[in-house]
CSV table of C-alpha atoms in Angstrom, one decimal:
chain,number,residue,atom,x,y,z
W,137,MET,CA,93.0,-58.4,171.8
W,138,SER,CA,92.8,-61.6,173.8
W,139,THR,CA,90.3,-64.2,173.1
W,140,THR,CA,88.9,-66.2,176.0
W,141,SER,CA,88.1,-69.9,175.3
W,142,PHE,CA,85.5,-71.9,177.2
W,143,SER,CA,85.3,-75.6,177.5
W,144,ARG,CA,82.3,-77.5,178.7
W,145,LEU,CA,82.4,-80.9,180.5
W,146,GLY,CA,79.2,-82.9,180.5
W,147,THR,CA,78.0,-84.4,183.8
W,148,ALA,CA,77.7,-87.8,182.1
W,149,ASN,CA,81.3,-87.8,181.0
W,150,THR,CA,82.4,-87.0,184.5
W,151,TYR,CA,80.4,-89.8,185.9
W,152,ASP,CA,81.7,-92.3,183.3
W,153,THR,CA,85.3,-91.4,184.0
W,154,ALA,CA,84.9,-91.6,187.8
W,155,ARG,CA,83.0,-94.9,187.5
W,156,SER,CA,85.8,-96.4,185.2
W,157,ASN,CA,88.4,-95.4,187.7
W,158,LEU,CA,86.4,-96.9,190.6
W,159,LEU,CA,86.1,-100.2,188.7
W,160,GLU,CA,89.8,-100.3,188.0
W,161,ARG,CA,90.6,-99.7,191.7
W,162,GLN,CA,88.1,-102.2,192.8
W,163,THR,CA,89.6,-104.8,190.4
W,164,ALA,CA,93.1,-104.1,191.7
W,165,LEU,CA,91.9,-104.3,195.3
W,166,SER,CA,90.1,-107.6,194.6
W,167,ASN,CA,93.3,-109.1,193.0
W,168,LEU,CA,95.4,-108.0,196.0
W,169,GLN,CA,92.8,-109.6,198.3
W,170,GLU,CA,93.0,-112.8,196.3
W,171,GLN,CA,96.8,-112.9,196.5
W,172,LEU,CA,96.7,-112.3,200.3
W,173,THR,CA,94.2,-115.0,201.0
W,174,SER,CA,96.0,-117.6,198.7
W,175,GLY,CA,99.5,-116.5,199.7
W,176,LYS,CA,100.5,-116.6,196.0
W,177,ARG,CA,101.6,-113.8,193.7
W,178,VAL,CA,100.8,-116.0,190.7
W,179,ASN,CA,97.4,-117.7,190.9
W,180,THR,CA,96.9,-118.1,187.1
W,181,ALA,CA,99.4,-118.3,184.2
W,182,SER,CA,98.1,-115.0,183.0
W,183,ASP,CA,99.3,-113.3,186.1
W,184,ASP,CA,103.0,-113.9,185.2
W,185,PRO,CA,103.6,-116.5,182.4
W,186,THR,CA,107.4,-116.8,183.0
W,187,ALA,CA,107.0,-117.2,186.8
W,188,ALA,CA,104.1,-119.7,186.3
W,189,ALA,CA,106.4,-121.8,184.0
W,190,GLN,CA,109.2,-121.8,186.5
W,191,ALA,CA,106.9,-122.8,189.3
W,192,GLU,CA,105.4,-125.6,187.2
W,193,ARG,CA,108.9,-127.0,186.4
W,194,ALA,CA,109.8,-126.9,190.1
W,195,MET,CA,106.6,-128.6,191.1
W,196,THR,CA,107.1,-131.4,188.5
W,197,ARG,CA,110.6,-132.1,189.8
W,198,ILE,CA,109.4,-132.1,193.4
W,199,SER,CA,106.6,-134.6,192.5
W,200,ARG,CA,109.2,-136.8,190.8
W,201,ILE,CA,111.4,-136.8,193.9
W,202,GLN,CA,108.4,-137.7,196.0
W,203,THR,CA,107.7,-140.7,193.7
W,204,ASP,CA,111.3,-141.8,193.8
W,205,GLN,CA,111.3,-141.5,197.6
W,206,ARG,CA,108.2,-143.7,197.9
W,207,ALA,CA,109.9,-146.4,195.7
W,208,LEU,CA,113.1,-146.0,197.8
W,209,ASP,CA,111.2,-146.5,201.0
W,210,ALA,CA,109.7,-149.8,199.7
W,211,GLN,CA,113.2,-150.9,198.6
W,212,ARG,CA,114.7,-150.0,201.9
W,213,ASP,CA,112.0,-152.0,203.7
W,214,SER,CA,112.7,-155.1,201.6
W,215,ILE,CA,116.5,-154.8,202.1
W,216,THR,CA,116.0,-154.2,205.8
W,217,GLN,CA,113.9,-157.3,206.0
W,218,ALA,CA,116.4,-159.3,204.0
W,219,GLU,CA,119.2,-158.1,206.3
W,220,GLY,CA,117.2,-159.0,209.4
W,221,THR,CA,116.5,-162.5,207.8
W,222,LEU,CA,120.2,-163.0,207.3
W,223,GLY,CA,120.6,-162.2,211.0
W,224,ASP,CA,118.1,-164.8,211.9
W,225,VAL,CA,119.9,-167.3,209.6
W,226,ALA,CA,123.2,-166.5,211.3
W,227,SER,CA,121.7,-167.1,214.7
W,228,ALA,CA,120.3,-170.5,213.6
W,229,MET,CA,123.6,-171.4,211.9
W,230,GLN,CA,125.5,-170.5,215.1
W,231,ARG,CA,123.1,-172.8,217.1
W,232,PHE,CA,123.6,-175.5,214.5
W,233,ARG,CA,127.3,-175.2,214.9
W,234,GLU,CA,127.2,-175.4,218.6
W,235,LEU,CA,125.2,-178.6,218.4
W,236,VAL,CA,127.6,-180.1,215.9
W,237,VAL,CA,130.5,-179.4,218.3
W,238,ASN,CA,128.5,-181.1,221.1
W,239,ALA,CA,127.9,-184.1,218.8
W,240,GLY,CA,131.7,-184.7,218.6
W,241,SER,CA,132.0,-185.3,222.3
W,242,GLY,CA,133.4,-188.7,223.2
W,243,VAL,CA,130.8,-189.3,225.9
W,244,ASN,CA,127.9,-189.3,223.4
W,245,THR,CA,126.2,-192.5,222.6
W,246,SER,CA,124.5,-193.4,219.3
W,247,ALA,CA,121.2,-192.4,220.9
W,248,ASP,CA,122.6,-189.1,222.0
W,249,ARG,CA,123.8,-188.3,218.5
W,250,THR,CA,120.4,-189.3,217.1
W,251,THR,CA,118.7,-186.8,219.5
W,252,ILE,CA,121.1,-184.1,218.5
W,253,ALA,CA,120.4,-184.8,214.8
W,254,GLY,CA,116.7,-184.3,215.5
W,255,GLU,CA,117.3,-180.8,216.8
W,256,LEU,CA,119.7,-180.1,213.9
W,257,GLN,CA,116.9,-181.2,211.4
W,258,GLY,CA,114.6,-178.6,213.0
W,259,LEU,CA,117.2,-175.8,212.5
W,260,ARG,CA,117.9,-177.0,208.9
W,261,ASP,CA,114.2,-176.6,208.1
W,262,GLU,CA,114.1,-173.2,209.7
W,263,ILE,CA,117.1,-172.0,207.7
W,264,PHE,CA,115.7,-173.3,204.4
W,265,ALA,CA,112.4,-171.5,205.1
W,266,LEU,CA,114.2,-168.3,205.9
W,267,ALA,CA,116.1,-168.5,202.6
W,268,ASN,CA,112.8,-168.6,200.8
W,269,ARG,CA,111.2,-165.8,202.8
W,270,LYS,CA,109.2,-163.1,200.9
W,271,ASP,CA,108.7,-159.4,201.6
W,272,THR,CA,105.4,-157.6,202.2
W,273,ASN,CA,104.7,-157.6,198.5
W,274,GLY,CA,105.1,-161.3,198.1
W,275,GLN,CA,108.5,-161.1,196.4
W,276,PRO,CA,111.5,-163.3,197.5
W,277,LEU,CA,114.0,-161.4,199.6
W,278,PHE,CA,116.9,-163.4,198.0
W,279,GLY,CA,115.7,-163.4,194.4
W,280,ALA,CA,118.9,-162.0,193.0
W,281,LEU,CA,118.4,-160.6,189.4
W,282,ALA,CA,115.3,-162.6,188.9
W,283,SER,CA,113.9,-165.8,190.4
W,284,ALA,CA,110.8,-167.9,190.9
W,285,LEU,CA,108.7,-167.1,194.0
W,286,THR,CA,110.6,-170.0,195.6
W,287,PRO,CA,114.2,-169.4,194.8
W,288,PHE,CA,115.7,-172.4,196.5
W,289,VAL,CA,114.6,-175.9,195.5
W,290,GLY,CA,115.5,-179.2,197.1
W,291,PRO,CA,116.5,-181.7,198.1
W,292,LEU,CA,116.5,-183.3,194.7
W,293,ALA,CA,117.2,-186.9,193.8
W,294,ALA,CA,119.7,-186.0,191.1
W,295,ALA,CA,122.8,-183.9,191.5
W,296,PRO,CA,123.0,-181.1,192.4
W,297,ASP,CA,120.7,-181.8,195.4
W,298,TYR,CA,119.8,-178.1,195.8
W,299,THR,CA,119.4,-175.5,193.0
W,300,PHE,CA,118.9,-171.8,192.8
W,301,ASN,CA,115.8,-171.3,190.7
W,302,GLY,CA,116.7,-167.9,189.2
W,303,LEU,CA,119.4,-165.6,187.7
W,304,PRO,CA,122.3,-165.1,190.1
W,305,GLY,CA,123.8,-161.7,190.6
W,306,GLN,CA,123.1,-158.4,192.4
W,307,LEU,CA,121.2,-155.5,190.9
W,308,ALA,CA,123.1,-152.3,190.8
W,309,SER,CA,122.0,-149.2,192.6
W,310,SER,CA,121.1,-146.0,190.8
W,311,GLU,CA,121.2,-142.4,191.7
W,312,VAL,CA,117.8,-142.6,193.4
W,313,SER,CA,117.2,-146.3,194.1
W,314,ILE,CA,118.6,-149.5,195.5
W,315,PRO,CA,117.8,-153.1,194.7
W,316,PHE,CA,114.6,-154.8,196.0
W,317,ALA,CA,116.4,-158.1,196.7
W,318,LEU,CA,119.8,-159.6,197.7
W,319,ASP,CA,121.7,-162.2,195.7
W,320,GLY,CA,120.6,-165.4,197.4
W,321,ASP,CA,122.9,-167.5,195.1
W,322,SER,CA,125.9,-165.8,196.6
W,323,ALA,CA,124.6,-166.1,200.1
W,324,PHE,CA,123.5,-169.8,200.1
W,325,MET,CA,125.0,-171.5,197.1
W,326,HIS,CA,128.6,-172.7,196.7
W,327,GLN,CA,131.0,-172.7,193.8
W,328,PRO,CA,134.0,-175.1,193.9
W,329,ALA,CA,136.6,-172.6,192.6
W,330,ARG,CA,135.4,-169.9,195.0
W,331,ASP,CA,134.4,-171.7,198.1
W,332,ALA,CA,136.0,-175.2,198.0
W,333,VAL,CA,133.2,-176.7,200.0
W,334,PHE,CA,133.5,-180.5,199.7
W,335,ASN,CA,132.5,-183.4,201.9
W,336,VAL,CA,135.0,-186.2,202.5
W,337,SER,CA,133.5,-189.3,204.1
W,338,VAL,CA,135.5,-192.2,205.4
W,339,SER,CA,134.4,-195.7,205.5
W,340,ASN,CA,133.5,-197.0,209.0
W,341,ILE,CA,136.8,-197.3,211.0
W,342,PRO,CA,137.0,-199.6,214.0
W,343,THR,CA,137.1,-198.0,217.4
W,344,ASN,CA,140.7,-199.1,217.9
W,345,ARG,CA,141.9,-197.2,214.8
W,346,THR,CA,141.5,-193.6,213.7
W,347,LEU,CA,141.4,-192.1,210.2
W,348,THR,CA,140.1,-188.5,209.6
W,349,THR,CA,140.5,-186.0,206.8
W,350,ASP,CA,141.6,-182.4,206.8
W,351,ASN,CA,140.1,-179.6,204.7
W,352,VAL,CA,139.9,-179.8,200.9
W,353,VAL,CA,142.2,-177.3,199.0
W,354,ILE,CA,141.9,-176.3,195.4
W,355,THR,CA,145.3,-177.2,193.9
W,356,ASN,CA,144.9,-176.5,190.2
W,357,GLN,CA,142.6,-174.3,188.2
W,358,ALA,CA,144.6,-174.4,184.9
W,359,THR,CA,144.7,-177.0,182.3
W,360,VAL,CA,147.9,-178.9,182.2
W,361,ALA,CA,149.1,-182.0,180.4
W,362,ALA,CA,147.7,-185.3,181.7
W,363,THR,CA,150.1,-187.9,183.0
W,364,ALA,CA,149.8,-191.6,183.2
W,365,THR,CA,148.7,-191.6,186.8
W,366,ALA,CA,146.4,-188.6,187.1
W,367,SER,CA,144.6,-186.1,184.9
W,368,ALA,CA,144.9,-182.5,185.9
W,369,ALA,CA,142.0,-180.4,184.5
W,370,THR,CA,140.1,-177.2,185.1
W,371,LEU,CA,137.4,-177.1,187.7
W,372,PRO,CA,133.9,-177.4,186.3
W,373,ALA,CA,132.1,-174.1,185.4
W,374,PRO,CA,129.7,-172.7,188.0
W,375,GLY,CA,126.4,-174.7,187.9
W,376,VAL,CA,128.1,-177.8,186.5
W,377,PRO,CA,128.2,-180.6,189.1
W,378,TYR,CA,131.7,-181.7,190.2
W,379,PRO,CA,132.4,-185.4,189.8
W,380,VAL,CA,132.3,-187.6,192.9
W,381,TYR,CA,135.7,-189.3,193.6
W,382,THR,CA,136.1,-192.5,195.4
W,383,ILE,CA,139.6,-193.2,196.8
W,384,GLY,CA,140.4,-196.8,197.8
W,385,ILE,CA,143.5,-197.7,199.8
W,386,THR,CA,145.2,-200.6,198.1
W,387,ALA,CA,148.6,-200.8,199.8
W,388,VAL,CA,150.1,-199.4,203.0
W,389,ASP,CA,153.9,-199.8,203.8
W,390,THR,CA,155.3,-198.5,207.1
W,391,ILE,CA,158.2,-201.0,207.4
W,392,THR,CA,160.5,-200.5,204.4
W,393,VAL,CA,161.5,-197.0,205.4
W,394,PRO,CA,161.1,-196.6,209.2
W,395,GLY,CA,159.1,-193.5,210.2
W,396,THR,CA,157.7,-193.2,206.7
W,397,THR,CA,154.4,-194.3,205.4
W,398,THR,CA,154.1,-195.2,201.7
W,399,LEU,CA,150.5,-195.2,200.6
W,400,THR,CA,149.0,-196.5,197.4
W,401,TYR,CA,145.5,-195.8,196.4
W,402,SER,CA,143.2,-195.9,193.4
W,403,ILE,CA,140.9,-193.1,192.3
W,404,ALA,CA,137.5,-193.7,190.7
W,405,GLU,CA,135.5,-190.8,189.1
W,406,THR,CA,131.7,-190.7,188.8
W,407,PRO,CA,130.7,-189.6,186.2
W,408,SER,CA,133.9,-189.8,184.2
W,409,VAL,CA,134.6,-186.3,182.8
W,410,THR,CA,138.4,-186.2,182.7
W,411,LEU,CA,140.6,-188.2,180.3
W,412,PRO,CA,142.5,-190.3,181.0
W,413,ALA,CA,140.7,-191.4,184.1
W,414,PRO,CA,142.7,-191.1,187.3
W,415,GLY,CA,144.5,-194.3,188.1
W,416,ALA,CA,146.7,-195.6,190.9
W,417,VAL,CA,148.7,-193.0,193.0
W,418,THR,CA,151.5,-193.7,195.4
W,419,ILE,CA,152.6,-191.1,198.0
W,420,SER,CA,155.2,-191.2,200.9
W,421,TYR,CA,155.0,-189.0,204.0
W,422,PRO,CA,156.2,-189.0,207.6
W,423,SER,CA,154.1,-191.4,209.6
W,424,ASN,CA,153.4,-188.9,212.3
W,425,SER,CA,152.2,-186.2,209.8
W,426,PRO,CA,149.0,-185.9,207.7
W,427,GLY,CA,149.2,-187.7,204.4
W,428,PRO,CA,148.6,-185.5,201.4
W,429,ILE,CA,146.1,-187.1,199.0
W,430,THR,CA,146.7,-185.9,195.4
W,431,GLY,CA,145.8,-187.1,191.9
W,432,ILE,CA,142.3,-185.6,191.9
W,433,PRO,CA,141.9,-182.9,189.2
W,434,GLY,CA,142.1,-179.5,190.8
W,435,LEU,CA,141.8,-180.8,194.5
W,436,SER,CA,143.9,-182.1,197.3
W,437,PHE,CA,143.3,-182.9,201.0
W,438,SER,CA,145.1,-184.8,203.7
W,439,ILE,CA,144.4,-187.8,205.9
W,440,THR,CA,145.3,-188.1,209.6
W,441,GLY,CA,145.6,-191.3,211.5
W,442,THR,CA,146.3,-194.9,210.5
W,443,PRO,CA,145.1,-195.9,207.0
W,444,ALA,CA,144.7,-199.5,206.2
W,445,VAL,CA,144.1,-201.6,203.0
W,446,GLY,CA,140.4,-201.5,202.2
W,447,ASP,CA,139.7,-198.1,203.6
W,448,THR,CA,137.5,-196.0,201.3
W,449,LEU,CA,137.2,-192.2,201.1
W,450,THR,CA,134.6,-190.4,199.1
W,451,ILE,CA,134.8,-186.8,198.2
W,452,GLY,CA,132.0,-184.7,196.6
W,453,GLU,CA,131.1,-181.1,196.0
W,454,ARG,CA,128.5,-179.6,198.4
W,455,PRO,CA,126.7,-177.1,196.1
W,456,SER,CA,124.9,-175.2,198.9
W,457,VAL,CA,124.6,-174.4,202.6
W,458,PHE,CA,121.6,-176.7,202.8
W,459,SER,CA,123.7,-179.6,201.4
W,460,VAL,CA,126.2,-179.1,204.2
W,461,LEU,CA,123.5,-179.1,206.8
W,462,ASP,CA,122.0,-182.3,205.4
W,463,ASP,CA,125.4,-184.0,205.4
W,464,ALA,CA,126.1,-183.0,209.0
W,465,ILE,CA,122.7,-184.4,210.1
W,466,LYS,CA,123.1,-187.6,208.1
W,467,ASN,CA,126.7,-188.2,209.2
W,468,ILE,CA,126.2,-187.4,212.8
W,469,LYS,CA,123.0,-189.5,213.0
W,470,GLY,CA,124.6,-192.4,211.2
W,471,ALA,CA,128.0,-192.4,213.0
W,472,THR,CA,128.5,-195.8,214.5
W,473,ASN,CA,131.4,-194.9,216.7
W,474,ASN,CA,133.4,-191.8,217.9
W,475,ASN,CA,135.8,-192.0,215.0
W,476,ALA,CA,133.0,-191.6,212.5
W,477,ALA,CA,131.4,-188.8,214.6
W,478,THR,CA,134.7,-187.0,214.8
W,479,GLN,CA,135.1,-187.1,211.0
W,480,ALA,CA,131.5,-185.9,210.5
W,481,VAL,CA,132.0,-183.0,213.0
W,482,SER,CA,135.3,-182.0,211.4
W,483,GLN,CA,133.8,-181.8,207.9
W,484,ALA,CA,130.7,-180.0,209.1
W,485,LEU,CA,132.5,-177.4,211.0
W,486,ASN,CA,134.8,-176.5,208.1
W,487,ASN,CA,132.0,-176.3,205.6
W,488,LEU,CA,129.7,-174.4,208.1
W,489,ASP,CA,132.3,-171.8,208.6
W,490,ILE,CA,132.7,-171.2,204.9
W,491,GLY,CA,129.0,-170.9,204.5
W,492,MET,CA,128.6,-168.5,207.4
W,493,SER,CA,131.3,-166.3,206.0
W,494,ARG,CA,129.5,-166.1,202.7
W,495,MET,CA,126.3,-165.1,204.5
W,496,ALA,CA,128.2,-162.5,206.5
W,497,ALA,CA,129.6,-161.0,203.3
W,498,VAL,CA,126.1,-160.7,201.7
W,499,ARG,CA,124.7,-159.2,205.0
W,500,GLY,CA,127.5,-156.6,204.8
W,501,GLN,CA,126.3,-155.8,201.3
W,502,ALA,CA,122.8,-155.3,202.7
W,503,GLY,CA,124.2,-152.8,205.2
W,504,ASP,CA,126.0,-150.9,202.5
W,505,LEU,CA,122.7,-150.7,200.5
W,506,LEU,CA,120.9,-149.4,203.6
W,507,ASN,CA,123.6,-146.8,204.1
W,508,ARG,CA,123.3,-145.8,200.4
W,509,ALA,CA,119.5,-145.5,200.8
W,510,ASP,CA,120.0,-143.1,203.7
W,511,ARG,CA,122.4,-141.0,201.6
W,512,ILE,CA,119.9,-140.9,198.7
W,513,THR,CA,117.1,-139.8,201.1
W,514,ASP,CA,119.3,-137.0,202.4
W,515,ASN,CA,120.3,-135.8,198.9
W,516,GLN,CA,116.7,-135.9,197.8
W,517,SER,CA,115.6,-133.9,200.8
W,518,LYS,CA,118.2,-131.2,200.0
W,519,ARG,CA,117.0,-131.1,196.3
W,520,SER,CA,113.4,-130.8,197.5
W,521,ILE,CA,114.3,-127.8,199.6
W,522,GLN,CA,116.1,-126.2,196.7
W,523,LEU,CA,113.2,-126.8,194.3
W,524,GLU,CA,110.7,-125.6,196.9
W,525,GLY,CA,112.7,-122.4,197.2
W,526,ALA,CA,112.7,-121.9,193.4
W,527,ARG,CA,108.9,-122.5,193.3
W,528,SER,CA,108.3,-120.1,196.2
W,529,ARG,CA,110.4,-117.3,194.6
W,530,ALA,CA,108.5,-117.7,191.3
W,531,GLU,CA,104.9,-117.7,192.6
W,532,ASP,CA,104.6,-116.9,196.3
W,533,LEU,CA,103.6,-113.5,197.6
W,534,ASP,CA,105.8,-111.3,199.8
W,535,MET,CA,103.3,-110.9,202.5
W,536,VAL,CA,104.7,-107.7,204.0
W,537,LYS,CA,104.7,-106.0,200.6
W,538,GLY,CA,101.3,-107.5,199.8
W,539,VAL,CA,99.7,-106.2,203.0
W,540,SER,CA,101.3,-102.8,202.3
W,541,ASP,CA,100.0,-102.7,198.7
W,542,PHE,CA,96.5,-103.8,199.8
W,543,GLN,CA,96.3,-101.0,202.4
W,544,ASN,CA,97.5,-98.4,199.9
W,545,GLN,CA,95.0,-99.6,197.3
W,546,GLN,CA,92.2,-99.7,199.9
W,547,THR,CA,93.0,-96.1,200.9
W,548,GLY,CA,93.0,-95.0,197.3
W,549,TYR,CA,89.7,-96.7,196.7
W,550,GLN,CA,88.1,-95.0,199.7
W,551,ALA,CA,89.4,-91.7,198.5
W,552,ALA,CA,88.0,-92.3,195.0
W,553,LEU,CA,84.6,-93.2,196.5
W,554,GLN,CA,84.5,-90.0,198.6
W,555,SER,CA,85.6,-87.8,195.6
W,556,TYR,CA,83.0,-89.4,193.4
W,557,ALA,CA,80.3,-88.7,196.0
W,558,GLN,CA,81.4,-85.0,196.1
W,559,VAL,CA,81.4,-84.8,192.3
W,560,GLN,CA,77.8,-86.1,192.2
W,561,LYS,CA,76.7,-82.9,194.1
W,562,LEU,CA,78.3,-80.5,191.6
W,563,SER,CA,75.4,-80.5,189.1
W,564,LEU,CA,73.5,-77.4,188.0
W,565,PHE,CA,70.2,-78.8,189.3
W,566,ASN,CA,71.7,-79.4,192.8
W,567,TYR,CA,73.0,-75.8,192.8
W,568,ILE,CA,69.5,-74.4,191.8
W,569,SER,CA,67.8,-76.5,194.4
């Protein structure tokens, strides 16, 4: 005998179940709508903790790249301005050189050379101001590792006449940055062992006789034993003034050996830093060739022309480009005859060319830094794209899938509402009525 079982569902229970389902569908539909409007699958960490952490890490790295890029842009602007300033200096130096060449013309009078010296002085002031130029943040463009707001100071009464008021050297680039400043010491200051920039002045020679000097050459940089006539010593360390040497011609013999000049001269050193002090030196050379002047520790140069007893030559280190410019102006303006002007022009051109080559080398370094900045920017841009992709994969919504899910959820919600409305009509009281 079978037993029939009956179960009874209360109307309130049906309503509660339907209402609970409707609320769940409404919540899901609301979440999908929020994702569609924001474009993100993860709006809060609770949506997907792992994806939220990945997105946060990517955004932190992107923010760091943006910060580094802003700093790099400022550095690039400073180096660009420094490179442009060196271009301005090169133009002024080239004009200075042209005027120096013009000053050596034999048709110039003393008044003409004075006029040229006046224009040279204006160019010298311009070059000195450019060397101390600052960037848009008020920092010197040629501050090297560190310097005062005015890196170059001078002219000073004591030697050296110009100094670099800072720490020489060039800051190194990093993976994401370049230096803010260039090494002004390397661009505008000279070192005896590196540059051999010296000025040799000759006492006033009458118009009917010539005596000029050729370029100074560093002959010895190692300590050797001193002799009775000359002391050979190491060149002074960078930053230590080189002594000034005065060479006085004491004897000239062109008769004993025909075609040969035998020259005797004394060497005085101020201040005296090598022992024993250089004494008398005698050299012989073909009369129609330059005479090599030796006996000065670490240096040699040659004289061309006809030396005579009583002639005096003075040689001193020129510690900076500005020293060279000042010497050229003073010697050209003070030249009493064409021989003196020729000597001044010869010295100035040699030293100017050395200084301009130093500036060109530093300007080339600036170009390398700008190229590096471009490469850093390109690499940072690629990293940003990669990190943005990682962030997008972690938290962004697939819009096609999102729209499809929203439509499905909306259809289900509408069906639930309709079924709920139908269920409400299935009560006993509705049936009786």
